[in-house]
Short mmCIF file of N, CA, C and O in Angstrom, two decimals:
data_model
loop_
_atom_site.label_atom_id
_atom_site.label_comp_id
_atom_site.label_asym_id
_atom_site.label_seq_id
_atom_site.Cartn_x
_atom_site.Cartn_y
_atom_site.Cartn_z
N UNK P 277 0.84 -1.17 0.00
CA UNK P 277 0.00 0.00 0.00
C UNK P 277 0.90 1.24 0.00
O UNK P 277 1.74 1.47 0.86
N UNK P 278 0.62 2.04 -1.08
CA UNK P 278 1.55 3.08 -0.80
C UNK P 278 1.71 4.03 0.58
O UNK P 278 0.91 3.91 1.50
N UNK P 279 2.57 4.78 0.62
CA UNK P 279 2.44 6.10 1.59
C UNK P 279 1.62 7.34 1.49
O UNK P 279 2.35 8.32 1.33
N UNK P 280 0.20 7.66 1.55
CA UNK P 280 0.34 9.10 1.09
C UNK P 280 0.21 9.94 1.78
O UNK P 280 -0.64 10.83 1.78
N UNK P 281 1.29 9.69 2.67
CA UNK P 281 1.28 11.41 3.71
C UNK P 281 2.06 12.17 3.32
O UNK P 281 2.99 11.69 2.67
N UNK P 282 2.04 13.59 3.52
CA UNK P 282 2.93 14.42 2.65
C UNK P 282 3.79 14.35 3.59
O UNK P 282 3.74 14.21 4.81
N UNK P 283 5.04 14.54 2.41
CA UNK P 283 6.30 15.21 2.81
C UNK P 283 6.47 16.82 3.11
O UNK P 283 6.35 17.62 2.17
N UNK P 284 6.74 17.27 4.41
CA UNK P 284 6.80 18.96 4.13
C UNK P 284 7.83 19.30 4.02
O UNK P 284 8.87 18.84 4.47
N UNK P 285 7.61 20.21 3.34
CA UNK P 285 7.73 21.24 2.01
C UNK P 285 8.33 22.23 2.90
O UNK P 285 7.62 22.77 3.74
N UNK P 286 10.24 22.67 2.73
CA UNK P 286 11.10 23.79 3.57
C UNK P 286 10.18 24.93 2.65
O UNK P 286 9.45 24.62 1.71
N UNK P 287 10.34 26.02 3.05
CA UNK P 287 10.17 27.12 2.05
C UNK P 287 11.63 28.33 2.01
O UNK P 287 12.41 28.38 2.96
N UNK P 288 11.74 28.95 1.17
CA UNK P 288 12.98 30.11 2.06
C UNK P 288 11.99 30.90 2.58
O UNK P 288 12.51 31.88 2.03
N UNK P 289 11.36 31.22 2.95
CA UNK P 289 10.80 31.78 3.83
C UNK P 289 11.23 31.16 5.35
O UNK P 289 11.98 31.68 6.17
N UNK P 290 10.44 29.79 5.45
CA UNK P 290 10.69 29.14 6.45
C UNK P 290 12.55 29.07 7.04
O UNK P 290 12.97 28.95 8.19
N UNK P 291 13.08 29.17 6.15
CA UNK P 291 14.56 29.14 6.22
C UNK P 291 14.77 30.48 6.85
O UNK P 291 15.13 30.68 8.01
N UNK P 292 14.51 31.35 5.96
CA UNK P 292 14.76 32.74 6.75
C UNK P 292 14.51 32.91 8.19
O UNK P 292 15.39 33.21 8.99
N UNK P 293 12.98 32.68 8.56
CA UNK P 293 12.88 33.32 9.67
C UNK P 293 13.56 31.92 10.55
O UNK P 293 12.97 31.93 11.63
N UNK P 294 14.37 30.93 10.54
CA UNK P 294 15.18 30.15 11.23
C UNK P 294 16.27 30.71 11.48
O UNK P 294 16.91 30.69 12.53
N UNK P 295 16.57 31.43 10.11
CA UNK P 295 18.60 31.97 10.14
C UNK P 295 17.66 33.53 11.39
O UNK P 295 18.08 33.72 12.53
N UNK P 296 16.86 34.08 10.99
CA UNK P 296 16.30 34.99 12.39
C UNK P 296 17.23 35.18 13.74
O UNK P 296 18.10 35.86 14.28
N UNK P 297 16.05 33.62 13.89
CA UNK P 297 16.39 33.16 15.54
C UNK P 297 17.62 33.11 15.53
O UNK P 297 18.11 33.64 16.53
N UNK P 298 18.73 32.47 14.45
CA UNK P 298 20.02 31.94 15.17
C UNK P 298 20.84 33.28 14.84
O UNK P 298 21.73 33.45 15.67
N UNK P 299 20.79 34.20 13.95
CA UNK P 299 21.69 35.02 13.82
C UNK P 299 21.19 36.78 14.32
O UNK P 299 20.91 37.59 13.43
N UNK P 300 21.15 37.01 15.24
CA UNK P 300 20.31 38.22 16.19
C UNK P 300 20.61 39.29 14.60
O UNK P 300 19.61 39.35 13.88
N UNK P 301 21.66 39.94 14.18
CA UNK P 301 21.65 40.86 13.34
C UNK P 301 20.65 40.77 12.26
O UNK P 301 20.13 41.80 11.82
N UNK P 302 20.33 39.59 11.82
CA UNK P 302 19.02 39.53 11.02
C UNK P 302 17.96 39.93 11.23
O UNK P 302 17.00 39.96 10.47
N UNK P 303 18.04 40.31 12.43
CA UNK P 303 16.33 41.40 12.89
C UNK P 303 16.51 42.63 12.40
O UNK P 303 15.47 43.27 12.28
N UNK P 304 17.52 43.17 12.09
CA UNK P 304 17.70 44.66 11.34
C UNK P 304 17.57 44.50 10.00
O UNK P 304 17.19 45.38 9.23
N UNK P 305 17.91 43.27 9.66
CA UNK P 305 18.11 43.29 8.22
C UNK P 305 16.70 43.79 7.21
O UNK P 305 15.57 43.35 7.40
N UNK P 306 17.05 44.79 6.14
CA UNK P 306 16.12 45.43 5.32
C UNK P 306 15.41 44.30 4.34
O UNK P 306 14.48 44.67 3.62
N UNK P 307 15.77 43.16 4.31
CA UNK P 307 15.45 42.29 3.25
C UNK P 307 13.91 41.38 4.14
O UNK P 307 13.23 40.43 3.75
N UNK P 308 13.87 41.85 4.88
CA UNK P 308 12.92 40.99 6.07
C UNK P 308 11.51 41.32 5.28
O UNK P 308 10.85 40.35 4.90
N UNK P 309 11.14 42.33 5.09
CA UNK P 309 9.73 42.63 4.55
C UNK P 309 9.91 42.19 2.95
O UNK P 309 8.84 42.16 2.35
N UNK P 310 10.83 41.92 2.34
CA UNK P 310 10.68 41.68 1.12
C UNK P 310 10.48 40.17 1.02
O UNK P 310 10.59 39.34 1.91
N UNK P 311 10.08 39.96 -0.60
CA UNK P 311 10.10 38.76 -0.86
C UNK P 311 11.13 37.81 -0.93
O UNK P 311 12.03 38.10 -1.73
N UNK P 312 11.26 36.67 -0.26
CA UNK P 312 12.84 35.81 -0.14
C UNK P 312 13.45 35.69 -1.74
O UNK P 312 14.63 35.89 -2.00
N UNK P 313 12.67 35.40 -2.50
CA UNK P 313 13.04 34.62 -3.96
C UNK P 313 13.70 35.72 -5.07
O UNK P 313 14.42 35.42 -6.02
N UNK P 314 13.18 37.31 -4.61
CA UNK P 314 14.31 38.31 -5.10
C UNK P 314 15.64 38.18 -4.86
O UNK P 314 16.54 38.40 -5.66
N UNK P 315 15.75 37.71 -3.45
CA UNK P 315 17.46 37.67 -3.20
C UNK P 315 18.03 36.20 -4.02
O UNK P 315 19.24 36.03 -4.11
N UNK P 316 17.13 35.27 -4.56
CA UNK P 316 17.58 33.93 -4.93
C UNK P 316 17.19 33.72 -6.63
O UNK P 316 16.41 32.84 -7.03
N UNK P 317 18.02 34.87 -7.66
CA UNK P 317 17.39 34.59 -8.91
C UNK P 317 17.85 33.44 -9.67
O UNK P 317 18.89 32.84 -9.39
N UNK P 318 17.02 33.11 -10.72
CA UNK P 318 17.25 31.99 -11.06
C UNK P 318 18.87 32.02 -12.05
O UNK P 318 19.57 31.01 -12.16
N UNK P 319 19.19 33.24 -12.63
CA UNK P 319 20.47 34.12 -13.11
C UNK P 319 20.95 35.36 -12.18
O UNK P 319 20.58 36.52 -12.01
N UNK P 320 22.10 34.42 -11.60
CA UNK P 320 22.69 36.13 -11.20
C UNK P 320 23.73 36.55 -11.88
O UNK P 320 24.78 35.89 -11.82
N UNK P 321 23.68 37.37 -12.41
CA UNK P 321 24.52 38.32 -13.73
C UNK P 321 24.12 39.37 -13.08
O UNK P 321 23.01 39.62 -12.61
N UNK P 322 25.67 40.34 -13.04
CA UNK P 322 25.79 41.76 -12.39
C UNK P 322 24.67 42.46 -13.22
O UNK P 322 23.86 43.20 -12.67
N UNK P 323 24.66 42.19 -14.62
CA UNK P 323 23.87 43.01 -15.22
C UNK P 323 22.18 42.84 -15.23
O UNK P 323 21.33 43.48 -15.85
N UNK P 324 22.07 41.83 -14.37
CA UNK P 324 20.31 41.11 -14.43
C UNK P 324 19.68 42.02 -13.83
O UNK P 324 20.39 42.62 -13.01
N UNK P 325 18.34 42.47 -13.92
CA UNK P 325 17.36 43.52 -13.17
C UNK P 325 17.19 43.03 -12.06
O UNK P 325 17.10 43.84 -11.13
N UNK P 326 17.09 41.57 -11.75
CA UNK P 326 16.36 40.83 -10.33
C UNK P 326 17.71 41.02 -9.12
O UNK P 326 17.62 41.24 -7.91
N UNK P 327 18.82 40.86 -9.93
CA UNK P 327 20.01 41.35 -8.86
C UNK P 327 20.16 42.74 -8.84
O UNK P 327 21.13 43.00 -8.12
N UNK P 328 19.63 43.78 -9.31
CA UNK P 328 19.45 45.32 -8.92
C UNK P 328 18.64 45.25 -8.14
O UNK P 328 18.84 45.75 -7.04
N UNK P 329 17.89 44.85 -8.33
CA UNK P 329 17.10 45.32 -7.08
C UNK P 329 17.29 44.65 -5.90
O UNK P 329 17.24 45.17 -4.79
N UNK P 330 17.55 43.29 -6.20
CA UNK P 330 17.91 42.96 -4.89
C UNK P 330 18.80 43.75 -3.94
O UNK P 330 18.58 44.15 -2.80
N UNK P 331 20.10 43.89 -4.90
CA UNK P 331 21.04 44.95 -4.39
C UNK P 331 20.92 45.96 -4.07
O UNK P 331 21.77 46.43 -3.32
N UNK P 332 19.45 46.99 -4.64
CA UNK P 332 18.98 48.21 -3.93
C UNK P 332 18.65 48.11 -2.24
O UNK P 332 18.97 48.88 -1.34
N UNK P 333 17.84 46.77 -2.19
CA UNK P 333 17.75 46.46 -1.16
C UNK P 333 18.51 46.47 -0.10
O UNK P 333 18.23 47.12 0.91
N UNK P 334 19.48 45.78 -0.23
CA UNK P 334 20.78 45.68 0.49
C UNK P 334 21.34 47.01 0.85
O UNK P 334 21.73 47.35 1.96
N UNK P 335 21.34 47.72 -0.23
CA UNK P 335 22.60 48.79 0.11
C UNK P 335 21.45 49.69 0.55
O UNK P 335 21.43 50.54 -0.35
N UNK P 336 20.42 50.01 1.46
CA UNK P 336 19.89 50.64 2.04
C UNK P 336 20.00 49.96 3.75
O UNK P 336 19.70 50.55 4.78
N UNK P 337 20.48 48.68 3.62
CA UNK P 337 20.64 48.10 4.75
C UNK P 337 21.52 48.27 5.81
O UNK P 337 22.71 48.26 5.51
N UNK P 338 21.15 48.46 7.24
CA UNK P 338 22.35 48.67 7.95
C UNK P 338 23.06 47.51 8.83
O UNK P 338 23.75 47.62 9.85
N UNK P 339 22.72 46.55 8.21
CA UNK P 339 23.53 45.38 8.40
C UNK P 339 24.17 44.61 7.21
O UNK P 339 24.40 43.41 7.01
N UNK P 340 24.37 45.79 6.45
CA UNK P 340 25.12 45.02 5.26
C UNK P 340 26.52 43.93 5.32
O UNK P 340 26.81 42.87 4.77
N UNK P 341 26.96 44.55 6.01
CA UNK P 341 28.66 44.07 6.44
C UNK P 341 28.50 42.90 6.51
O UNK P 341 28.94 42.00 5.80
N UNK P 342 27.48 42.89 7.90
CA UNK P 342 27.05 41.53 8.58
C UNK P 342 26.58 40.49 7.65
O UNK P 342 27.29 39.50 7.45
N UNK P 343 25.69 40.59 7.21
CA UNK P 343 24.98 39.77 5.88
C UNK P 343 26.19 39.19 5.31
O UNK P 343 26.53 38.05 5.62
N UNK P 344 27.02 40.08 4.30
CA UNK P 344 28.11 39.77 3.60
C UNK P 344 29.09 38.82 4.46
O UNK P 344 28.89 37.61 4.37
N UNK P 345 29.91 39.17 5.11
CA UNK P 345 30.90 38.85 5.73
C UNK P 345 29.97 37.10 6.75
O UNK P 345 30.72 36.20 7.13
N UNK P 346 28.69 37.00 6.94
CA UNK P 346 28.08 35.66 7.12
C UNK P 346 28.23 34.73 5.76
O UNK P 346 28.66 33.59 5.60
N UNK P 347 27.76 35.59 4.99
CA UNK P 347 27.40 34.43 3.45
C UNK P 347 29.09 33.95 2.85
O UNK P 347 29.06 33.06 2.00
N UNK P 348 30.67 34.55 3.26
CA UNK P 348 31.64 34.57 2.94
C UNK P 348 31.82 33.47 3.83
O UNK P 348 31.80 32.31 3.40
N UNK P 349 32.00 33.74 5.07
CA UNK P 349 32.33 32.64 6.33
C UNK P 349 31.38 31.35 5.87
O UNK P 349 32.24 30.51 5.60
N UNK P 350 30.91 31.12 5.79
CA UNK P 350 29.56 30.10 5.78
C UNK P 350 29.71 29.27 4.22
O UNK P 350 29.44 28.10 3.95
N UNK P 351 30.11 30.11 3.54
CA UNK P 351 30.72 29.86 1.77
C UNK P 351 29.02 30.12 1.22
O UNK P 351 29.14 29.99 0.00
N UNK P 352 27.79 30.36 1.44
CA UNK P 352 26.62 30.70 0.65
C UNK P 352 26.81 30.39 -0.61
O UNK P 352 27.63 31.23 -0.97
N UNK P 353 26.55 29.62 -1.63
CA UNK P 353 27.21 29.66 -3.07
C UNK P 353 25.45 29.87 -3.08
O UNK P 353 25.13 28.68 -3.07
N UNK P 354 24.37 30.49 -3.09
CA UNK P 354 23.36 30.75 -3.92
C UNK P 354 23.35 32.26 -3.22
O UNK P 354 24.12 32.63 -2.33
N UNK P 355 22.20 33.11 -3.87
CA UNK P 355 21.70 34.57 -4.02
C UNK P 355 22.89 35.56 -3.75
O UNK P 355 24.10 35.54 -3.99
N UNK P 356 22.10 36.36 -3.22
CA UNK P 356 22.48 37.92 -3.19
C UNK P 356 22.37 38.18 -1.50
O UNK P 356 21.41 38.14 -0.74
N UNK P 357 23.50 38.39 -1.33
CA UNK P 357 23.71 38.52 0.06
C UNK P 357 24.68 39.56 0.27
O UNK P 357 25.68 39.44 -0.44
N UNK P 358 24.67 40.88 1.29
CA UNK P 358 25.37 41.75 1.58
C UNK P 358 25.72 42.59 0.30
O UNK P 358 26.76 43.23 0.17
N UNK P 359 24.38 42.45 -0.92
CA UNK P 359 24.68 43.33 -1.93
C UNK P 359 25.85 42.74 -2.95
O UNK P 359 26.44 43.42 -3.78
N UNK P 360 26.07 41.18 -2.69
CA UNK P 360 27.02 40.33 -3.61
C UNK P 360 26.58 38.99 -4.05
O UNK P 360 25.97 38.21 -3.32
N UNK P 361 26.84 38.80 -5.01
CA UNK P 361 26.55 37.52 -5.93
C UNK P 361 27.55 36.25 -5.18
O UNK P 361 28.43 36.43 -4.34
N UNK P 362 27.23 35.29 -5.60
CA UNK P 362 28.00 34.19 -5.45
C UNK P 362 29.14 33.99 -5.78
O UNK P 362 29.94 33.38 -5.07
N UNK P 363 29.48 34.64 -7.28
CA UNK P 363 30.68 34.48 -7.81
C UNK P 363 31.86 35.76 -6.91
O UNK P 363 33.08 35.72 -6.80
N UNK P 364 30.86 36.78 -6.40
CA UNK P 364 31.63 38.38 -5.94
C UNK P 364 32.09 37.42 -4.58
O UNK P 364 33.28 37.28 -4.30
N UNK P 365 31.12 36.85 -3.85
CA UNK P 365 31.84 36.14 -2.51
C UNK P 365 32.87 35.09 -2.60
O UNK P 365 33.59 34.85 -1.63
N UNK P 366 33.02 34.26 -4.04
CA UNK P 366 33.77 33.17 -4.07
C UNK P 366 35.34 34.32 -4.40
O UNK P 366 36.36 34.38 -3.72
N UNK P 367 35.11 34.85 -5.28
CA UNK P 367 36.22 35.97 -5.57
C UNK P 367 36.93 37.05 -4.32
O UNK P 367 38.05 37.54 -4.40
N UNK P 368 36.15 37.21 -3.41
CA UNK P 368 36.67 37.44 -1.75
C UNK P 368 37.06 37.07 -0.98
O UNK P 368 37.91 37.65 -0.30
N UNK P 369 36.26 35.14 -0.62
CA UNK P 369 36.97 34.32 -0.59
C UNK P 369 38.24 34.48 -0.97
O UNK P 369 38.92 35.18 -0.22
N UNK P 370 38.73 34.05 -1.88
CA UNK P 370 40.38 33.64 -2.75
C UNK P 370 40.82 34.84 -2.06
O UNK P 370 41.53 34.78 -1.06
N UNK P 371 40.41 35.93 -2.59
CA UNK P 371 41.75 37.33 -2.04
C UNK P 371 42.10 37.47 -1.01
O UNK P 371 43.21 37.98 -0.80
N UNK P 372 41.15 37.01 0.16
CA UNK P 372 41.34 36.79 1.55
C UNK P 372 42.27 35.89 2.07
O UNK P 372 43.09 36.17 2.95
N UNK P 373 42.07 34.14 1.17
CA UNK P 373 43.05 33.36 1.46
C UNK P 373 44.11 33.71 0.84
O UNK P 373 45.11 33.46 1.52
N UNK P 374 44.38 34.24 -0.32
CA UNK P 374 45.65 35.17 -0.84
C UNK P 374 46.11 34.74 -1.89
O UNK P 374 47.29 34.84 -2.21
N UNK P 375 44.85 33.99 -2.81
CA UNK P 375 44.39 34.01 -4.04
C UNK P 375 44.76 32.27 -4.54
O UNK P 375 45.54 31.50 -3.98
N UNK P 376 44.09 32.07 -5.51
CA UNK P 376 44.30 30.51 -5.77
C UNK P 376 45.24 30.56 -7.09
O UNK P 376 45.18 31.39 -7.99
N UNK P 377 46.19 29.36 -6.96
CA UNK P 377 47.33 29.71 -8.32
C UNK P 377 48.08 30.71 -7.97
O UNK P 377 48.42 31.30 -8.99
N UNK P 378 48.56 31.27 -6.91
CA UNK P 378 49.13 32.22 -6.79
C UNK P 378 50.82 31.23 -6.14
O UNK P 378 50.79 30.52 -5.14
N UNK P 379 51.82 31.40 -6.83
CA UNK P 379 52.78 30.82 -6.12
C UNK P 379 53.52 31.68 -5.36
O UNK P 379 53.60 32.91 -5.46
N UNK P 380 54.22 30.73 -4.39
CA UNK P 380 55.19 31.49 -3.21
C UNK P 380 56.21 32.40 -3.53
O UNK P 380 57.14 31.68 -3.89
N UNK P 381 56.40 33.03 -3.57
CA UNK P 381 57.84 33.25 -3.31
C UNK P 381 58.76 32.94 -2.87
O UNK P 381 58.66 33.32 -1.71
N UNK P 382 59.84 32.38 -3.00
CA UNK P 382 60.57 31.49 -2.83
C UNK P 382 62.22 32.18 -3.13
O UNK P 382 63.22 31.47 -3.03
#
């Protein structure tokens, strides 16, 4: 006989207000009244409209730093976080560790 009880269903919503509780600076954060799925486009290209605005968002925020400097530590490889793409945090990443392919000096 099959199973048919549902499986539930995360939402980012539901995700969000979890990262909430665990990360206190997320109660300031400006992205709270907006819709989650702006910060998560299905293309993020500097030049895409859905990452402008997301990014308007952000950079009105006064926990920008915070945001950013979480989604870097944590490695985030999806959305728009602290007003940066995935590829802008993987690229901060590296410069921080002091770049990949970079040889010693010796």
């Amino acid at each position: 006989m099959p199973d048919d009880r549902k499986i539930p269903h995360r939402t980012v919503g539901a995700e969000i207000a979890e990262m909430v509780t665990a990360r206190g600076w997320l109660r300031d954060a400006a992205c709270l009244g907006e819709d989650p799925e702006l910060f998560f486009p299905l293309v993020e290209r500097e030049t895409d409209a859905q990452v402008a605005r997301a990014r308007a968002v952000c950079r009105r925020c006064r926990v920008l730093l915070a945001c950013r400097s979480w989604a870097i530590e944590q490695g985030e490889d999806a959305g728009i976080w602290g007003a940066t793409t995935a590829r802008q945090r993987r690229a901060i990443s590296r410069e921080k560790r002091g770049g990949i392919g970079r040889r010693s000096a010796s």
